[in-house]
Amino acid sequence: MKVVILAGGFGTRISEESHLRPKPMISIGEQPILWHIMKYYSEFGFHDFVICCGYKGHIIKEYFADYYLHRSDVTFDFSNSNEMTVHNNVAEPWRVTLVDTGLASQTGSRIKHVQKYIGSKPFLLTYGDGVSNVDLNALVDQHRRSDKIVTLTGIQPGGRFGVLDINDTGDSVTGFREKAKEDGGWINGGFMALQPEVFRYLSENEDCVFERTPLETLASEGRLGIYKHHDFWQCMDTQRDRERLQKLWEEGDAPWKIWKD
């Protein structure tokens, strides 16, 4: 399954960093949070990424253009036609497609713009500013067993985000209320599994917000599922969020780091 990562927003709530680089390129340790997200997916066997770029997308493209070189030992032989030899390369088993999905496009528009790179198979979707220790295999298994077009990971961080209404059996979302103020409800934590039919609910118009009409419509049709995650999840909305993630990383207590150095 391909993994679509939304990485094109302005990141205005963490402007201390995002005025210099897109939010997914803000570092945790020595690598951008985008790298951490990709490393996590890769540990579950998902190596094919489609990244939706927008604001300062050239920085993301430059990062991956130089990634192979930066991860290797290199000899530059200036006496022999500027020959370059790469030694001891340690690279990820990744295939990365970087797509310019518009500067001001909303999330639904960005996803619609990458449809041609997804094709007709199910795919995964996440945001480029959050990490978790969600069981991606369990998420995909539940989605495959269901009749849902979208299965999202539900988390309970408190009353800071929108709220999901869930049916009595606990496996289907009946309502999606973005940015509500209720405490203790289940919210969309990203880390989604989707059927290609989702593209019928999206538009390339830049004002198409995935979390509004498309998800609200799917919820009303009973085609929006939820995989409940009860463990670690953290987005990086603010500088305080970034500092918390940095501290976890420095202390060797980052729950999302499941790979070996």
PDB file of C-alpha atoms in Angstrom:
ATOM      1  CA  MET A   1       0.000   0.000   0.000  1.00  0.00           C
ATOM      2  CA  LYS A   2       1.165   3.504  -0.805  1.00  0.00           C
ATOM      3  CA  VAL A   3       1.370   6.083   1.968  1.00  0.00           C
ATOM      4  CA  VAL A   4       0.140   9.613   1.260  1.00  0.00           C
ATOM      5  CA  ILE A   5       1.529  12.274   3.589  1.00  0.00           C
ATOM      6  CA  LEU A   6      -0.011  15.742   3.782  1.00  0.00           C
ATOM      7  CA  ALA A   7       2.940  18.125   3.990  1.00  0.00           C
ATOM      8  CA  GLY A   8       1.802  21.342   2.336  1.00  0.00           C
ATOM      9  CA  GLY A   9       0.272  23.520   5.059  1.00  0.00           C
ATOM     10  CA  PHE A  10       1.608  26.827   6.352  1.00  0.00           C
ATOM     11  CA  GLY A  11       2.090  25.696   9.980  1.00  0.00           C
ATOM     12  CA  THR A  12       1.032  29.079  11.338  1.00  0.00           C
ATOM     13  CA  ARG A  13       0.734  27.885  14.947  1.00  0.00           C
ATOM     14  CA  ILE A  14       4.424  27.040  15.053  1.00  0.00           C
ATOM     15  CA  SER A  15       5.578  30.124  13.165  1.00  0.00           C
ATOM     16  CA  GLU A  16       8.814  30.310  15.174  1.00  0.00           C
ATOM     17  CA  GLU A  17      10.019  27.480  12.911  1.00  0.00           C
ATOM     18  CA  SER A  18       7.660  27.400   9.939  1.00  0.00           C
ATOM     19  CA  HIS A  19       8.637  30.827   8.599  1.00  0.00           C
ATOM     20  CA  LEU A  20      11.913  29.138   7.612  1.00  0.00           C
ATOM     21  CA  ARG A  21      10.718  25.694   6.496  1.00  0.00           C
ATOM     22  CA  PRO A  22       7.482  23.700   6.082  1.00  0.00           C
ATOM     23  CA  LYS A  23       6.317  22.181   9.343  1.00  0.00           C
ATOM     24  CA  PRO A  24       7.067  18.563   8.299  1.00  0.00           C
ATOM     25  CA  MET A  25      10.723  19.624   7.937  1.00  0.00           C
ATOM     26  CA  ILE A  26      11.028  20.866  11.533  1.00  0.00           C
ATOM     27  CA  SER A  27      13.501  18.588  13.226  1.00  0.00           C
ATOM     28  CA  ILE A  28      13.164  16.163  16.103  1.00  0.00           C
ATOM     29  CA  GLY A  29      16.705  15.196  16.964  1.00  0.00           C
ATOM     30  CA  GLU A  30      18.740  15.564  13.789  1.00  0.00           C
ATOM     31  CA  GLN A  31      15.977  14.643  11.333  1.00  0.00           C
ATOM     32  CA  PRO A  32      12.702  16.308  10.294  1.00  0.00           C
ATOM     33  CA  ILE A  33       9.484  14.938  11.760  1.00  0.00           C
ATOM     34  CA  LEU A  34       8.587  13.828   8.214  1.00  0.00           C
ATOM     35  CA  TRP A  35      11.551  11.407   8.342  1.00  0.00           C
ATOM     36  CA  HIS A  36      10.342  10.025  11.694  1.00  0.00           C
ATOM     37  CA  ILE A  37       6.886   9.389  10.232  1.00  0.00           C
ATOM     38  CA  MET A  38       8.327   7.642   7.182  1.00  0.00           C
ATOM     39  CA  LYS A  39      10.673   5.524   9.296  1.00  0.00           C
ATOM     40  CA  TYR A  40       7.685   4.400  11.365  1.00  0.00           C
ATOM     41  CA  TYR A  41       5.634   3.359   8.328  1.00  0.00           C
ATOM     42  CA  SER A  42       8.658   1.656   6.830  1.00  0.00           C
ATOM     43  CA  GLU A  43       9.026  -0.588   9.872  1.00  0.00           C
ATOM     44  CA  PHE A  44       5.584  -2.007   9.017  1.00  0.00           C
ATOM     45  CA  GLY A  45       6.666  -2.697   5.446  1.00  0.00           C
ATOM     46  CA  PHE A  46       5.205   0.412   3.825  1.00  0.00           C
ATOM     47  CA  HIS A  47       7.989   1.929   1.733  1.00  0.00           C
ATOM     48  CA  ASP A  48       6.178   3.731  -1.117  1.00  0.00           C
ATOM     49  CA  PHE A  49       5.394   7.361  -0.222  1.00  0.00           C
ATOM     50  CA  VAL A  50       3.496  10.120  -2.013  1.00  0.00           C
ATOM     51  CA  ILE A  51       4.124  13.458  -0.341  1.00  0.00           C
ATOM     52  CA  CYS A  52       1.701  16.339  -0.915  1.00  0.00           C
ATOM     53  CA  CYS A  53       3.856  19.464  -1.033  1.00  0.00           C
ATOM     54  CA  GLY A  54       2.767  23.084  -0.926  1.00  0.00           C
ATOM     55  CA  TYR A  55       4.270  25.804   1.259  1.00  0.00           C
ATOM     56  CA  LYS A  56       8.068  25.840   0.752  1.00  0.00           C
ATOM     57  CA  GLY A  57       7.795  22.480  -0.968  1.00  0.00           C
ATOM     58  CA  HIS A  58      11.184  23.014  -2.611  1.00  0.00           C
ATOM     59  CA  ILE A  59      12.808  22.442   0.786  1.00  0.00           C
ATOM     60  CA  ILE A  60      11.251  18.970   0.985  1.00  0.00           C
ATOM     61  CA  LYS A  61      12.368  18.202  -2.572  1.00  0.00           C
ATOM     62  CA  GLU A  62      15.916  19.364  -1.845  1.00  0.00           C
ATOM     63  CA  TYR A  63      16.034  17.219   1.292  1.00  0.00           C
ATOM     64  CA  PHE A  64      15.247  14.042  -0.653  1.00  0.00           C
ATOM     65  CA  ALA A  65      17.413  15.034  -3.615  1.00  0.00           C
ATOM     66  CA  ASP A  66      20.399  15.148  -1.244  1.00  0.00           C
ATOM     67  CA  TYR A  67      19.309  12.324   1.050  1.00  0.00           C
ATOM     68  CA  TYR A  68      21.323   9.577  -0.641  1.00  0.00           C
ATOM     69  CA  LEU A  69      24.455  11.726  -0.662  1.00  0.00           C
ATOM     70  CA  HIS A  70      24.117  12.847   2.944  1.00  0.00           C
ATOM     71  CA  ARG A  71      23.734   9.267   4.182  1.00  0.00           C
ATOM     72  CA  SER A  72      26.877   8.000   2.437  1.00  0.00           C
ATOM     73  CA  ASP A  73      30.661   8.284   2.527  1.00  0.00           C
ATOM     74  CA  VAL A  74      31.849  10.096  -0.596  1.00  0.00           C
ATOM     75  CA  THR A  75      35.146  10.591  -2.429  1.00  0.00           C
ATOM     76  CA  PHE A  76      35.469  13.591  -4.767  1.00  0.00           C
ATOM     77  CA  ASP A  77      38.352  13.170  -7.194  1.00  0.00           C
ATOM     78  CA  PHE A  78      39.001  16.609  -8.642  1.00  0.00           C
ATOM     79  CA  SER A  79      42.051  15.338 -10.561  1.00  0.00           C
ATOM     80  CA  ASN A  80      39.892  12.970 -12.583  1.00  0.00           C
ATOM     81  CA  SER A  81      37.130  15.043 -14.199  1.00  0.00           C
ATOM     82  CA  ASN A  82      35.523  15.792 -10.831  1.00  0.00           C
ATOM     83  CA  GLU A  83      34.625  12.135 -10.401  1.00  0.00           C
ATOM     84  CA  MET A  84      32.477  11.264  -7.396  1.00  0.00           C
ATOM     85  CA  THR A  85      32.480   7.830  -5.764  1.00  0.00           C
ATOM     86  CA  VAL A  86      29.895   6.851  -3.151  1.00  0.00           C
ATOM     87  CA  HIS A  87      30.998   4.374  -0.462  1.00  0.00           C
ATOM     88  CA  ASN A  88      29.153   2.427   2.213  1.00  0.00           C
ATOM     89  CA  ASN A  89      25.762   3.752   1.286  1.00  0.00           C
ATOM     90  CA  VAL A  90      23.111   3.323   3.967  1.00  0.00           C
ATOM     91  CA  ALA A  91      19.814   4.279   2.390  1.00  0.00           C
ATOM     92  CA  GLU A  92      16.194   3.561   3.186  1.00  0.00           C
ATOM     93  CA  PRO A  93      14.178   1.152   0.980  1.00  0.00           C
ATOM     94  CA  TRP A  94      11.931   4.033   0.027  1.00  0.00           C
ATOM     95  CA  ARG A  95      10.249   5.187  -3.146  1.00  0.00           C
ATOM     96  CA  VAL A  96       9.269   8.836  -2.678  1.00  0.00           C
ATOM     97  CA  THR A  97       7.019  10.798  -5.033  1.00  0.00           C
ATOM     98  CA  LEU A  98       6.902  14.531  -4.307  1.00  0.00           C
ATOM     99  CA  VAL A  99       3.871  16.327  -5.732  1.00  0.00           C
ATOM    100  CA  ASP A 100       3.223  20.065  -5.833  1.00  0.00           C
ATOM    101  CA  THR A 101      -0.420  20.197  -4.742  1.00  0.00           C
ATOM    102  CA  GLY A 102      -0.736  23.984  -4.571  1.00  0.00           C
ATOM    103  CA  LEU A 103       0.290  26.696  -2.170  1.00  0.00           C
ATOM    104  CA  ALA A 104      -3.110  27.430  -0.631  1.00  0.00           C
ATOM    105  CA  SER A 105      -4.854  24.096  -1.249  1.00  0.00           C
ATOM    106  CA  GLN A 106      -6.816  22.510   1.576  1.00  0.00           C
ATOM    107  CA  THR A 107      -6.361  18.866   2.563  1.00  0.00           C
ATOM    108  CA  GLY A 108      -9.087  17.397   0.337  1.00  0.00           C
ATOM    109  CA  SER A 109      -7.736  19.189  -2.696  1.00  0.00           C
ATOM    110  CA  ARG A 110      -4.201  17.954  -1.984  1.00  0.00           C
ATOM    111  CA  ILE A 111      -5.357  14.337  -1.770  1.00  0.00           C
ATOM    112  CA  LYS A 112      -7.342  14.674  -5.002  1.00  0.00           C
ATOM    113  CA  HIS A 113      -4.277  16.071  -6.759  1.00  0.00           C
ATOM    114  CA  VAL A 114      -2.293  12.875  -6.118  1.00  0.00           C
ATOM    115  CA  GLN A 115      -5.005  10.495  -7.367  1.00  0.00           C
ATOM    116  CA  LYS A 116      -3.038   9.676 -10.522  1.00  0.00           C
ATOM    117  CA  TYR A 117      -0.124   8.464  -8.380  1.00  0.00           C
ATOM    118  CA  ILE A 118      -2.360   6.220  -6.251  1.00  0.00           C
ATOM    119  CA  GLY A 119      -4.281   4.356  -8.902  1.00  0.00           C
ATOM    120  CA  SER A 120      -7.140   1.992  -8.050  1.00  0.00           C
ATOM    121  CA  LYS A 121      -5.794   0.335  -4.907  1.00  0.00           C
ATOM    122  CA  PRO A 122      -6.354   1.071  -1.210  1.00  0.00           C
ATOM    123  CA  PHE A 123      -3.822   3.410   0.359  1.00  0.00           C
ATOM    124  CA  LEU A 124      -2.761   4.927   3.653  1.00  0.00           C
ATOM    125  CA  LEU A 125      -2.929   8.592   4.608  1.00  0.00           C
ATOM    126  CA  THR A 126      -1.466  10.654   7.412  1.00  0.00           C
ATOM    127  CA  TYR A 127      -0.470  14.181   8.331  1.00  0.00           C
ATOM    128  CA  GLY A 128       3.136  15.338   8.167  1.00  0.00           C
ATOM    129  CA  ASP A 129       3.206  16.705  11.695  1.00  0.00           C
ATOM    130  CA  GLY A 130       2.279  13.872  14.063  1.00  0.00           C
ATOM    131  CA  VAL A 131       3.819  10.712  15.480  1.00  0.00           C
ATOM    132  CA  SER A 132       2.300   7.747  17.275  1.00  0.00           C
ATOM    133  CA  ASN A 133       2.852   4.099  18.147  1.00  0.00           C
ATOM    134  CA  VAL A 134      -0.408   3.035  16.494  1.00  0.00           C
ATOM    135  CA  ASP A 135      -0.451  -0.552  15.229  1.00  0.00           C
ATOM    136  CA  LEU A 136      -0.622   0.033  11.474  1.00  0.00           C
ATOM    137  CA  ASN A 137      -1.096  -3.656  10.724  1.00  0.00           C
ATOM    138  CA  ALA A 138      -4.147  -3.801  12.989  1.00  0.00           C
ATOM    139  CA  LEU A 139      -5.507  -0.626  11.393  1.00  0.00           C
ATOM    140  CA  VAL A 140      -5.153  -2.085   7.900  1.00  0.00           C
ATOM    141  CA  ASP A 141      -6.617  -5.439   8.948  1.00  0.00           C
ATOM    142  CA  GLN A 142      -9.701  -3.789  10.444  1.00  0.00           C
ATOM    143  CA  HIS A 143     -10.147  -1.638   7.358  1.00  0.00           C
ATOM    144  CA  ARG A 144      -9.917  -4.639   5.024  1.00  0.00           C
ATOM    145  CA  ARG A 145     -12.529  -6.538   7.030  1.00  0.00           C
ATOM    146  CA  SER A 146     -14.949  -3.612   6.973  1.00  0.00           C
ATOM    147  CA  ASP A 147     -17.097  -2.047   4.285  1.00  0.00           C
ATOM    148  CA  LYS A 148     -15.762   1.420   5.057  1.00  0.00           C
ATOM    149  CA  ILE A 149     -14.293   3.787   2.496  1.00  0.00           C
ATOM    150  CA  VAL A 150     -12.159   5.464   5.161  1.00  0.00           C
ATOM    151  CA  THR A 151     -10.973   4.065   8.488  1.00  0.00           C
ATOM    152  CA  LEU A 152      -9.295   6.651  10.662  1.00  0.00           C
ATOM    153  CA  THR A 153      -7.384   6.250  13.897  1.00  0.00           C
ATOM    154  CA  GLY A 154      -9.360   7.661  16.797  1.00  0.00           C
ATOM    155  CA  ILE A 155      -7.555   9.005  19.860  1.00  0.00           C
ATOM    156  CA  GLN A 156      -8.605  10.781  23.055  1.00  0.00           C
ATOM    157  CA  PRO A 157      -6.258  13.698  23.800  1.00  0.00           C
ATOM    158  CA  GLY A 158      -8.810  15.913  25.548  1.00  0.00           C
ATOM    159  CA  GLY A 159     -11.022  18.757  24.381  1.00  0.00           C
ATOM    160  CA  ARG A 160      -8.648  20.497  22.014  1.00  0.00           C
ATOM    161  CA  PHE A 161      -9.802  19.043  18.701  1.00  0.00           C
ATOM    162  CA  GLY A 162     -12.947  17.960  16.859  1.00  0.00           C
ATOM    163  CA  VAL A 163     -15.107  15.081  18.084  1.00  0.00           C
ATOM    164  CA  LEU A 164     -16.291  11.843  16.473  1.00  0.00           C
ATOM    165  CA  ASP A 165     -19.706  10.334  17.227  1.00  0.00           C
ATOM    166  CA  ILE A 166     -19.503   6.516  17.313  1.00  0.00           C
ATOM    167  CA  ASN A 167     -22.282   3.932  16.971  1.00  0.00           C
ATOM    168  CA  ASP A 168     -23.256   1.428  19.686  1.00  0.00           C
ATOM    169  CA  THR A 169     -21.048  -1.365  18.337  1.00  0.00           C
ATOM    170  CA  GLY A 170     -18.042   0.952  18.454  1.00  0.00           C
ATOM    171  CA  ASP A 171     -16.783   0.312  14.930  1.00  0.00           C
ATOM    172  CA  SER A 172     -18.452   3.035  12.872  1.00  0.00           C
ATOM    173  CA  VAL A 173     -18.427   6.834  12.925  1.00  0.00           C
ATOM    174  CA  THR A 174     -21.922   8.337  12.707  1.00  0.00           C
ATOM    175  CA  GLY A 175     -20.933  11.993  12.963  1.00  0.00           C
ATOM    176  CA  PHE A 176     -17.848  14.099  12.420  1.00  0.00           C
ATOM    177  CA  ARG A 177     -17.731  17.483  14.161  1.00  0.00           C
ATOM    178  CA  GLU A 178     -14.533  19.351  13.375  1.00  0.00           C
ATOM    179  CA  LYS A 179     -13.060  21.678  16.018  1.00  0.00           C
ATOM    180  CA  ALA A 180     -15.733  21.135  18.653  1.00  0.00           C
ATOM    181  CA  LYS A 181     -14.842  21.962  22.265  1.00  0.00           C
ATOM    182  CA  GLU A 182     -16.146  18.873  24.085  1.00  0.00           C
ATOM    183  CA  ASP A 183     -13.673  17.227  26.431  1.00  0.00           C
ATOM    184  CA  GLY A 184     -12.929  13.527  26.434  1.00  0.00           C
ATOM    185  CA  GLY A 185     -14.293  12.666  22.987  1.00  0.00           C
ATOM    186  CA  TRP A 186     -12.640  10.626  20.261  1.00  0.00           C
ATOM    187  CA  ILE A 187     -10.882  12.727  17.643  1.00  0.00           C
ATOM    188  CA  ASN A 188      -9.269  12.074  14.285  1.00  0.00           C
ATOM    189  CA  GLY A 189      -5.609  11.277  14.943  1.00  0.00           C
ATOM    190  CA  GLY A 190      -4.791  10.719  11.279  1.00  0.00           C
ATOM    191  CA  PHE A 191      -3.120   7.397  10.356  1.00  0.00           C
ATOM    192  CA  MET A 192      -5.926   6.443   7.981  1.00  0.00           C
ATOM    193  CA  ALA A 193      -6.636   3.602   5.575  1.00  0.00           C
ATOM    194  CA  LEU A 194      -8.691   4.455   2.493  1.00  0.00           C
ATOM    195  CA  GLN A 195     -10.364   2.871  -0.494  1.00  0.00           C
ATOM    196  CA  PRO A 196      -9.838   4.551  -3.872  1.00  0.00           C
ATOM    197  CA  GLU A 197     -13.575   5.318  -3.901  1.00  0.00           C
ATOM    198  CA  VAL A 198     -12.744   8.213  -1.576  1.00  0.00           C
ATOM    199  CA  PHE A 199     -11.679  10.263  -4.596  1.00  0.00           C
ATOM    200  CA  ARG A 200     -15.346  10.534  -5.608  1.00  0.00           C
ATOM    201  CA  TYR A 201     -15.888  12.658  -2.511  1.00  0.00           C
ATOM    202  CA  LEU A 202     -13.008  15.027  -3.246  1.00  0.00           C
ATOM    203  CA  SER A 203     -12.437  17.980  -5.538  1.00  0.00           C
ATOM    204  CA  GLU A 204      -9.322  19.674  -6.896  1.00  0.00           C
ATOM    205  CA  ASN A 205     -10.829  23.028  -5.914  1.00  0.00           C
ATOM    206  CA  GLU A 206      -8.365  24.409  -3.379  1.00  0.00           C
ATOM    207  CA  ASP A 207     -11.102  25.014  -0.780  1.00  0.00           C
ATOM    208  CA  CYS A 208     -11.946  21.277  -0.479  1.00  0.00           C
ATOM    209  CA  VAL A 209     -11.265  20.376   3.166  1.00  0.00           C
ATOM    210  CA  PHE A 210     -11.061  16.606   3.643  1.00  0.00           C
ATOM    211  CA  GLU A 211     -12.098  16.809   7.300  1.00  0.00           C
ATOM    212  CA  ARG A 212     -15.305  18.688   6.520  1.00  0.00           C
ATOM    213  CA  THR A 213     -17.763  17.767   3.760  1.00  0.00           C
ATOM    214  CA  PRO A 214     -16.020  14.559   2.552  1.00  0.00           C
ATOM    215  CA  LEU A 215     -15.693  12.970   6.004  1.00  0.00           C
ATOM    216  CA  GLU A 216     -19.047  14.354   7.149  1.00  0.00           C
ATOM    217  CA  THR A 217     -20.703  12.797   4.083  1.00  0.00           C
ATOM    218  CA  LEU A 218     -18.962   9.463   4.621  1.00  0.00           C
ATOM    219  CA  ALA A 219     -20.061   9.488   8.266  1.00  0.00           C
ATOM    220  CA  SER A 220     -23.684  10.159   7.295  1.00  0.00           C
ATOM    221  CA  GLU A 221     -23.524   7.246   4.822  1.00  0.00           C
ATOM    222  CA  GLY A 222     -22.036   4.876   7.396  1.00  0.00           C
ATOM    223  CA  ARG A 223     -18.835   4.509   5.366  1.00  0.00           C
ATOM    224  CA  LEU A 224     -16.428   6.107   7.864  1.00  0.00           C
ATOM    225  CA  GLY A 225     -14.804   3.681  10.294  1.00  0.00           C
ATOM    226  CA  ILE A 226     -12.673   4.135  13.372  1.00  0.00           C
ATOM    227  CA  TYR A 227      -9.715   2.208  14.717  1.00  0.00           C
ATOM    228  CA  LYS A 228      -9.358   3.102  18.392  1.00  0.00           C
ATOM    229  CA  HIS A 229      -5.850   3.791  19.616  1.00  0.00           C
ATOM    230  CA  HIS A 230      -5.342   4.044  23.377  1.00  0.00           C
ATOM    231  CA  ASP A 231      -1.592   4.638  23.541  1.00  0.00           C
ATOM    232  CA  PHE A 232       0.864   7.349  22.490  1.00  0.00           C
ATOM    233  CA  TRP A 233      -0.047  10.024  19.962  1.00  0.00           C
ATOM    234  CA  GLN A 234       1.309  13.546  19.611  1.00  0.00           C
ATOM    235  CA  CYS A 235       0.937  16.179  16.951  1.00  0.00           C
ATOM    236  CA  MET A 236       3.351  19.086  16.565  1.00  0.00           C
ATOM    237  CA  ASP A 237       1.065  22.090  16.379  1.00  0.00           C
ATOM    238  CA  THR A 238       3.075  24.422  18.582  1.00  0.00           C
ATOM    239  CA  GLN A 239       6.612  25.018  19.761  1.00  0.00           C
ATOM    240  CA  ARG A 240       5.642  23.458  23.078  1.00  0.00           C
ATOM    241  CA  ASP A 241       4.605  20.272  21.246  1.00  0.00           C
ATOM    242  CA  ARG A 242       7.923  20.252  19.425  1.00  0.00           C
ATOM    243  CA  GLU A 243       9.839  20.654  22.690  1.00  0.00           C
ATOM    244  CA  ARG A 244       7.971  17.711  24.208  1.00  0.00           C
ATOM    245  CA  LEU A 245       8.820  15.483  21.253  1.00  0.00           C
ATOM    246  CA  GLN A 246      12.429  16.640  21.333  1.00  0.00           C
ATOM    247  CA  LYS A 247      12.688  15.786  25.030  1.00  0.00           C
ATOM    248  CA  LEU A 248      11.280  12.292  24.466  1.00  0.00           C
ATOM    249  CA  TRP A 249      13.790  11.756  21.667  1.00  0.00           C
ATOM    250  CA  GLU A 250      16.772  13.019  23.656  1.00  0.00           C
ATOM    251  CA  GLU A 251      15.861  10.868  26.656  1.00  0.00           C
ATOM    252  CA  GLY A 252      15.570   7.754  24.509  1.00  0.00           C
ATOM    253  CA  ASP A 253      11.900   7.475  25.414  1.00  0.00           C
ATOM    254  CA  ALA A 254      10.257   8.162  22.045  1.00  0.00           C
ATOM    255  CA  PRO A 255       7.382   5.632  21.701  1.00  0.00           C
ATOM    256  CA  TRP A 256       7.338   5.979  17.907  1.00  0.00           C
ATOM    257  CA  LYS A 257      10.993   4.930  17.536  1.00  0.00           C
ATOM    258  CA  ILE A 258      10.551   1.235  16.830  1.00  0.00           C
ATOM    259  CA  TRP A 259      13.472   0.917  14.407  1.00  0.00           C
ATOM    260  CA  LYS A 260      17.077   0.031  15.205  1.00  0.00           C
ATOM    261  CA  ASP A 261      19.818   2.621  14.728  1.00  0.00           C
TER     262      ASP A 261
END
